[in-house]
Short mmCIF file of C-alpha atoms in Angstrom, two decimals:
data_model
loop_
_atom_site.label_atom_id
_atom_site.label_comp_id
_atom_site.label_asym_id
_atom_site.label_seq_id
_atom_site.Cartn_x
_atom_site.Cartn_y
_atom_site.Cartn_z
CA MET A 1 -16.84 -15.96 12.71
CA LYS A 2 -16.54 -15.77 8.95
CA ALA A 3 -13.40 -15.08 6.97
CA LEU A 4 -12.01 -15.26 3.45
CA VAL A 5 -9.83 -18.36 3.37
CA TYR A 6 -7.19 -19.18 0.78
CA HIS A 7 -7.42 -22.76 -0.55
CA GLY A 8 -4.58 -22.72 -3.01
CA PRO A 9 -4.01 -21.00 -6.39
CA GLY A 10 -7.31 -19.56 -7.75
CA GLU A 11 -9.30 -20.90 -4.83
CA LYS A 12 -10.80 -18.92 -1.93
CA SER A 13 -14.11 -19.06 0.11
CA TRP A 14 -15.96 -16.91 2.61
CA GLN A 15 -16.57 -19.46 5.33
CA ASP A 16 -16.90 -20.21 9.06
CA VAL A 17 -13.59 -20.29 10.91
CA PRO A 18 -12.67 -20.33 14.65
CA ASP A 19 -13.08 -16.96 16.38
CA ALA A 20 -10.00 -14.75 16.58
CA ARG A 21 -8.72 -14.70 20.11
CA VAL A 22 -5.88 -13.33 22.21
CA ARG A 23 -2.98 -15.75 22.32
CA GLU A 24 -0.16 -13.58 23.70
CA SER A 25 -0.27 -10.90 26.40
CA THR A 26 0.67 -8.25 23.83
CA ASP A 27 -2.26 -9.13 21.47
CA VAL A 28 -5.58 -7.47 20.96
CA VAL A 29 -8.54 -8.74 18.99
CA ALA A 30 -10.40 -6.21 16.82
CA ARG A 31 -13.75 -6.47 15.09
CA VAL A 32 -13.05 -5.61 11.44
CA ASP A 33 -15.36 -2.74 10.44
CA THR A 34 -13.67 -1.85 7.12
CA THR A 35 -11.08 -3.66 4.96
CA THR A 36 -9.92 -3.61 1.40
CA ILE A 37 -8.11 -5.68 -1.24
CA CYS A 38 -4.46 -5.14 -2.30
CA GLY A 39 -2.74 -6.22 -5.51
CA THR A 40 -0.68 -8.53 -3.32
CA ASP A 41 -3.87 -10.47 -2.56
CA LEU A 42 -4.23 -11.11 -6.29
CA HIS A 43 -0.62 -12.35 -6.46
CA ILE A 44 -1.33 -14.70 -3.60
CA LEU A 45 -4.41 -16.10 -5.35
CA ALA A 46 -2.29 -16.58 -8.50
CA GLY A 47 0.03 -18.78 -6.42
CA ASP A 48 2.96 -16.24 -6.54
CA VAL A 49 3.58 -16.15 -2.78
CA PRO A 50 4.46 -19.70 -1.71
CA ALA A 51 4.79 -18.61 1.97
CA VAL A 52 1.01 -18.30 2.04
CA THR A 53 -0.32 -21.79 2.73
CA GLU A 54 -3.73 -23.30 2.28
CA GLY A 55 -6.16 -22.37 5.09
CA ARG A 56 -4.68 -18.87 5.57
CA ILE A 57 -7.19 -16.00 6.05
CA LEU A 58 -6.32 -13.31 3.50
CA GLY A 59 -5.98 -9.55 3.85
CA HIS A 60 -3.51 -7.18 5.54
CA GLU A 61 -5.41 -3.84 5.96
CA ALA A 62 -8.26 -2.96 8.34
CA VAL A 63 -9.99 -0.41 10.48
CA GLY A 64 -11.80 -1.94 13.42
CA THR A 65 -12.91 -1.76 17.02
CA VAL A 66 -11.01 -3.43 19.85
CA THR A 67 -13.02 -6.22 21.44
CA GLU A 68 -10.41 -7.97 23.60
CA VAL A 69 -7.00 -7.01 24.96
CA GLY A 70 -4.06 -8.93 26.37
CA ASP A 71 -2.78 -8.42 29.82
CA ALA A 72 0.35 -6.57 28.70
CA VAL A 73 -1.39 -4.09 26.43
CA ARG A 74 -1.32 -0.58 27.77
CA GLY A 75 -2.19 1.68 24.92
CA PHE A 76 -5.56 0.41 23.80
CA ALA A 77 -8.82 -0.65 25.44
CA VAL A 78 -11.96 -2.31 24.45
CA GLY A 79 -14.09 -0.04 22.33
CA ASP A 80 -11.17 1.92 20.76
CA ARG A 81 -11.36 2.55 16.99
CA VAL A 82 -8.02 1.49 15.47
CA LEU A 83 -6.13 1.28 12.24
CA VAL A 84 -4.52 -2.14 11.60
CA PRO A 85 -1.56 -1.42 9.23
CA ALA A 86 -0.01 -3.84 6.85
CA ILE A 87 3.23 -3.91 8.86
CA THR A 88 3.48 -5.40 12.35
CA GLN A 89 6.37 -4.32 14.58
CA CYS A 90 7.71 -5.43 17.95
CA GLY A 91 9.36 -2.04 18.46
CA ARG A 92 12.53 -3.64 19.99
CA CYS A 93 14.49 -5.62 17.47
CA GLU A 94 17.38 -4.06 15.56
CA TYR A 95 15.35 -3.26 12.49
CA CYS A 96 12.40 -1.73 14.38
CA GLN A 97 14.91 0.40 16.28
CA ARG A 98 16.40 1.52 12.90
CA GLY A 99 12.92 2.60 11.72
CA MET A 100 12.58 -0.40 9.44
CA PRO A 101 9.83 -2.52 10.92
CA SER A 102 9.20 -3.94 7.46
CA HIS A 103 12.02 -6.34 8.47
CA CYS A 104 11.03 -6.91 12.11
CA GLN A 105 12.94 -9.95 13.34
CA THR A 106 10.61 -10.78 16.13
CA VAL A 107 7.57 -11.41 13.93
CA GLY A 108 9.44 -13.48 11.38
CA GLY A 109 11.95 -11.33 9.53
CA ILE A 110 9.35 -9.40 7.63
CA GLY A 111 6.79 -7.02 9.05
CA TRP A 112 4.07 -8.03 6.55
CA ILE A 113 2.57 -10.96 8.38
CA PHE A 114 -1.25 -10.52 8.09
CA GLY A 115 -2.58 -12.74 5.33
CA HIS A 116 1.01 -13.95 4.79
CA LEU A 117 2.44 -15.69 7.84
CA ILE A 118 -0.55 -15.35 10.14
CA ASP A 119 -4.31 -14.97 9.54
CA GLY A 120 -5.36 -11.69 8.00
CA THR A 121 -7.94 -8.95 8.03
CA GLN A 122 -10.51 -10.04 5.47
CA ALA A 123 -12.51 -11.44 8.32
CA GLU A 124 -15.11 -10.46 10.85
CA SER A 125 -12.40 -10.26 13.53
CA VAL A 126 -8.54 -10.30 13.56
CA ARG A 127 -5.86 -10.95 16.19
CA VAL A 128 -3.21 -8.21 16.17
CA PRO A 129 0.19 -9.12 17.73
CA TYR A 130 2.32 -6.36 19.44
CA ALA A 131 -0.67 -4.11 19.55
CA ASP A 132 0.96 -1.27 21.49
CA THR A 133 3.61 -0.77 18.84
CA SER A 134 1.61 -1.73 15.75
CA LEU A 135 -1.90 -0.28 16.01
CA HIS A 136 -2.88 3.35 15.59
CA ALA A 137 -5.80 5.08 17.20
CA VAL A 138 -8.09 6.66 14.61
CA PRO A 139 -9.09 10.25 15.47
CA ASP A 140 -12.66 11.36 15.19
CA SER A 141 -11.74 13.65 12.28
CA VAL A 142 -10.89 10.66 10.15
CA SER A 143 -13.56 8.26 8.81
CA ASN A 144 -13.10 4.52 8.37
CA GLU A 145 -13.33 5.05 4.60
CA GLN A 146 -10.37 7.46 4.81
CA ALA A 147 -8.29 5.54 7.37
CA ILE A 148 -8.37 2.19 5.50
CA PHE A 149 -6.10 3.56 2.82
CA LEU A 150 -3.46 4.54 5.41
CA ALA A 151 -2.97 0.86 6.19
CA ASP A 152 -0.87 0.23 3.07
CA ALA A 153 -1.43 2.17 -0.14
CA LEU A 154 -0.90 5.72 0.98
CA PRO A 155 2.15 5.00 3.15
CA THR A 156 3.65 2.98 0.35
CA GLY A 157 3.33 5.75 -2.20
CA TYR A 158 4.57 8.31 0.22
CA GLU A 159 7.40 6.46 1.89
CA VAL A 160 8.74 4.26 -0.96
CA GLY A 161 7.94 6.91 -3.65
CA VAL A 162 8.04 10.47 -2.44
CA LEU A 163 10.29 10.20 0.63
CA ALA A 164 12.75 7.66 -0.85
CA GLY A 165 12.76 9.63 -4.08
CA ARG A 166 13.76 12.76 -2.10
CA VAL A 167 11.11 15.01 -3.63
CA ARG A 168 11.92 18.62 -2.78
CA PRO A 169 10.28 22.02 -3.40
CA GLY A 170 10.27 22.93 -7.10
CA ASP A 171 11.08 19.44 -8.26
CA THR A 172 9.57 17.87 -11.34
CA VAL A 173 8.21 14.39 -10.78
CA ALA A 174 6.99 11.60 -13.07
CA VAL A 175 4.83 8.86 -11.64
CA ILE A 176 4.88 5.84 -13.94
CA GLY A 177 1.68 3.94 -13.23
CA ALA A 178 -1.47 5.63 -11.88
CA GLY A 179 -2.94 2.76 -9.98
CA ALA A 180 -3.73 3.09 -6.27
CA VAL A 181 -0.11 3.23 -5.08
CA GLY A 182 0.98 5.50 -7.96
CA LEU A 183 -1.96 7.79 -7.21
CA SER A 184 -0.94 7.79 -3.52
CA ALA A 185 2.42 9.14 -4.65
CA VAL A 186 0.65 11.79 -6.67
CA LEU A 187 -1.51 12.80 -3.70
CA THR A 188 1.53 13.17 -1.47
CA THR A 189 4.09 14.81 -3.73
CA GLY A 190 2.46 18.17 -2.99
CA LEU A 191 3.47 17.85 0.66
CA TRP A 192 7.09 18.47 -0.42
CA GLY A 193 6.24 21.20 -2.92
CA ALA A 194 6.81 19.54 -6.33
CA SER A 195 6.23 22.12 -9.08
CA LYS A 196 5.23 19.56 -11.74
CA VAL A 197 3.85 16.10 -11.34
CA ILE A 198 3.46 14.06 -14.51
CA ALA A 199 1.30 10.91 -14.32
CA VAL A 200 1.85 8.20 -16.95
CA ASP A 201 -0.54 5.36 -17.60
CA SER A 202 -2.29 3.54 -20.49
CA ASP A 203 -5.73 3.90 -18.89
CA LYS A 204 -7.69 7.11 -19.56
CA PHE A 205 -9.78 6.82 -16.40
CA ARG A 206 -6.69 6.61 -14.28
CA LEU A 207 -5.11 9.59 -16.05
CA GLN A 208 -8.16 11.72 -15.35
CA THR A 209 -8.13 10.57 -11.83
CA ALA A 210 -4.48 11.55 -11.50
CA LEU A 211 -5.43 15.09 -12.48
CA ASP A 212 -8.14 15.06 -9.78
CA PHE A 213 -5.49 13.90 -7.33
CA GLY A 214 -3.14 16.71 -8.10
CA ALA A 215 -1.09 15.76 -11.16
CA THR A 216 -0.25 18.84 -13.29
CA ASP A 217 0.19 16.80 -16.47
CA VAL A 218 -0.65 13.44 -17.80
CA VAL A 219 0.89 11.31 -20.56
CA GLU A 220 -0.74 8.23 -22.12
CA ALA A 221 1.76 5.39 -22.36
CA GLY A 222 2.85 4.54 -25.86
CA ALA A 223 5.78 4.52 -28.24
CA ASP A 224 6.57 8.20 -27.56
CA VAL A 225 6.14 8.20 -23.76
CA VAL A 226 9.80 9.11 -23.03
CA SER A 227 9.92 12.06 -25.41
CA ASP A 228 6.45 13.19 -24.26
CA VAL A 229 7.50 13.25 -20.62
CA VAL A 230 10.90 14.82 -21.27
CA GLY A 231 9.23 17.43 -23.49
CA LEU A 232 7.24 18.63 -20.45
CA THR A 233 10.55 19.36 -18.58
CA ASP A 234 12.26 21.64 -21.16
CA GLY A 235 14.13 18.66 -22.44
CA LEU A 236 15.94 18.09 -19.11
CA GLY A 237 14.03 15.09 -17.67
CA VAL A 238 12.48 14.85 -14.27
CA ASP A 239 14.18 15.27 -10.92
CA VAL A 240 12.35 12.23 -9.50
CA SER A 241 10.93 9.32 -11.42
CA ILE A 242 8.60 7.04 -9.43
CA GLU A 243 7.86 3.55 -10.86
CA ALA A 244 4.66 2.13 -9.50
CA VAL A 245 3.83 -0.78 -11.75
CA GLY A 246 6.43 -3.56 -11.37
CA HIS A 247 7.11 -4.41 -15.02
CA PRO A 248 10.51 -4.31 -16.61
CA GLU A 249 9.44 -1.94 -19.32
CA THR A 250 7.98 0.60 -16.86
CA LEU A 251 11.15 0.58 -14.79
CA ARG A 252 13.16 1.18 -17.92
CA THR A 253 10.78 4.06 -18.78
CA ALA A 254 11.37 5.51 -15.33
CA ALA A 255 15.12 5.29 -15.94
CA ALA A 256 14.80 6.98 -19.35
CA VAL A 257 12.98 10.09 -18.17
CA VAL A 258 15.13 11.05 -15.16
CA ARG A 259 17.71 13.78 -15.55
CA PRO A 260 21.39 13.61 -14.47
CA GLY A 261 21.58 13.78 -10.72
CA GLY A 262 18.02 12.63 -10.35
CA THR A 263 16.43 9.74 -8.46
CA ILE A 264 14.46 6.69 -9.62
CA ALA A 265 12.18 5.50 -6.81
CA ASN A 266 10.98 2.02 -7.49
CA ILE A 267 7.71 1.11 -5.70
CA GLY A 268 6.49 -1.57 -8.07
CA VAL A 269 6.66 -5.28 -7.04
CA HIS A 270 8.84 -6.99 -9.59
CA GLY A 271 8.49 -10.68 -10.19
CA VAL A 272 11.12 -11.13 -12.91
CA PRO A 273 14.70 -9.81 -13.46
CA VAL A 274 15.04 -6.33 -15.03
CA GLU A 275 17.95 -5.22 -17.21
CA LEU A 276 18.77 -1.53 -16.86
CA PRO A 277 21.18 0.51 -19.06
CA MET A 278 23.84 0.90 -16.30
CA GLN A 279 26.35 1.81 -18.99
CA ASP A 280 24.40 5.07 -19.35
CA MET A 281 23.11 5.55 -15.83
CA TRP A 282 26.42 5.48 -13.89
CA ILE A 283 27.92 8.53 -15.52
CA GLN A 284 24.61 10.52 -15.04
CA ASN A 285 24.84 10.23 -11.25
CA ILE A 286 21.50 8.52 -11.03
CA THR A 287 20.20 7.21 -7.65
CA LEU A 288 17.94 4.12 -7.68
CA THR A 289 15.94 3.34 -4.53
CA MET A 290 13.50 0.56 -3.71
CA GLY A 291 11.96 -1.25 -0.77
CA LEU A 292 9.02 -2.50 1.26
CA VAL A 293 6.87 0.08 3.05
CA ASP A 294 7.52 0.51 6.81
CA THR A 295 4.28 2.37 7.58
CA VAL A 296 6.22 4.70 9.93
CA SER A 297 4.53 7.68 8.20
CA ILE A 298 1.02 6.75 9.36
CA PRO A 299 0.90 9.28 12.28
CA THR A 300 1.86 12.04 9.93
CA LEU A 301 -0.57 10.91 7.30
CA LEU A 302 -3.41 10.61 9.81
CA LYS A 303 -2.91 14.27 10.69
CA MET A 304 -2.87 15.33 7.07
CA VAL A 305 -6.06 13.36 6.24
CA GLY A 306 -7.74 14.65 9.42
CA SER A 307 -6.99 18.23 8.44
CA GLY A 308 -8.26 17.73 4.93
CA ARG A 309 -4.85 18.22 3.38
CA ILE A 310 -4.95 14.65 1.89
CA PRO A 311 -8.37 13.62 0.59
CA ALA A 312 -7.84 9.86 1.20
CA GLU A 313 -11.49 9.03 0.55
CA LYS A 314 -10.96 9.65 -3.14
CA MET A 315 -9.07 6.33 -3.30
CA GLY A 316 -12.33 4.29 -2.84
CA THR A 317 -14.33 3.87 -5.98
CA HIS A 318 -16.50 0.89 -5.02
CA THR A 319 -18.12 -0.25 -1.77
CA PHE A 320 -19.23 -3.78 -0.80
CA THR A 321 -20.19 -5.73 2.32
CA PHE A 322 -18.51 -8.89 3.54
CA ASP A 323 -21.20 -11.12 1.90
CA GLN A 324 -20.26 -9.46 -1.44
CA ILE A 325 -16.54 -10.09 -1.08
CA ASP A 326 -16.36 -12.38 -4.10
CA GLN A 327 -17.87 -9.58 -6.26
CA ALA A 328 -15.39 -7.11 -4.73
CA TYR A 329 -12.50 -9.34 -5.83
CA ASP A 330 -13.96 -9.59 -9.33
CA VAL A 331 -14.24 -5.82 -9.59
CA PHE A 332 -10.75 -5.26 -8.28
CA ALA A 333 -9.18 -7.96 -10.43
CA ASN A 334 -10.73 -6.25 -13.50
CA ALA A 335 -9.98 -2.75 -12.39
CA ALA A 336 -9.70 -1.20 -15.87
CA ALA A 337 -12.94 -2.58 -17.08
CA ASN A 338 -14.75 -1.37 -13.90
CA SER A 339 -12.97 2.03 -13.50
CA ALA A 340 -11.86 0.85 -10.09
CA LEU A 341 -9.02 2.06 -7.92
CA LYS A 342 -9.60 0.55 -4.45
CA VAL A 343 -12.58 -1.21 -3.12
CA ILE A 344 -13.99 -0.71 0.37
CA ILE A 345 -15.43 -3.68 2.13
CA THR A 346 -17.48 -3.12 5.29
CA GLY A 347 -18.74 -5.45 7.95
CA SER A 348 -22.35 -4.54 7.48
#
């Protein structure tokens, strides 16, 4: 089979590799029909994730068709259409039992293993460990082009942003950063009845897209961003501030626009230390949350997408085939110049 292989910082190639195969009785092998690229993949290519070693197949999101099952697998059969999520879970360790499979001890202490600790999904086929507790059957009402965004981006925006931020009916919400994950938070705030959703970004295309995704207001990032956001809340600040960029300045912006008693939900992946004004925040009863997605919301999100409540297909702006995967990476790596959100990569 062919797969996208990491060969060190800045180096990758679409090449022949050994076929994926069942190794443990709890495995399945799935033909990858649809996959996508995550910002984490770009971090890997930049050399920012040392756990990813040369020779690793990249990718951690897929929709596919089961082609082989291990002897212990009971929930899936050859021919089933499945969603392969970013998080793998054994279902039995302490963290899985606590609803935190992002820290599954059995698979290595972190649930994100595809394209990280084991070979990933940007390939013609993928081996999926612990299939019964990790895979999700895709209903007929959900297309591959919708389901692919439930592997990572939508659950991340929903779980680490909306749920961790404790959005409630009538709340005002600011989403700092209108990339794919920030837009996922925008899409799902409505599930909890937010009355006002303010999207903040420096890119006009993303701001317009945020309005299409359900934002009530948009603010272009700049010197007056804090006063502009607070001004949309009668001077009070927002109830929930969701940071979806991962830069020190955007987290500080998120902290500056939240009202007393509010919550800052940090989704962004931060690579450097961030200094926050704790001397001001503590007395305002501010809650700060953060974390890695667990993907436990996928069953709920599948129902919402299948019913039309969440138009997940809006996330995909560009479509490529596997033999165009280098072009797909170029477009995604230069998202602003290409008006790109997420790319869809298909097996044919």
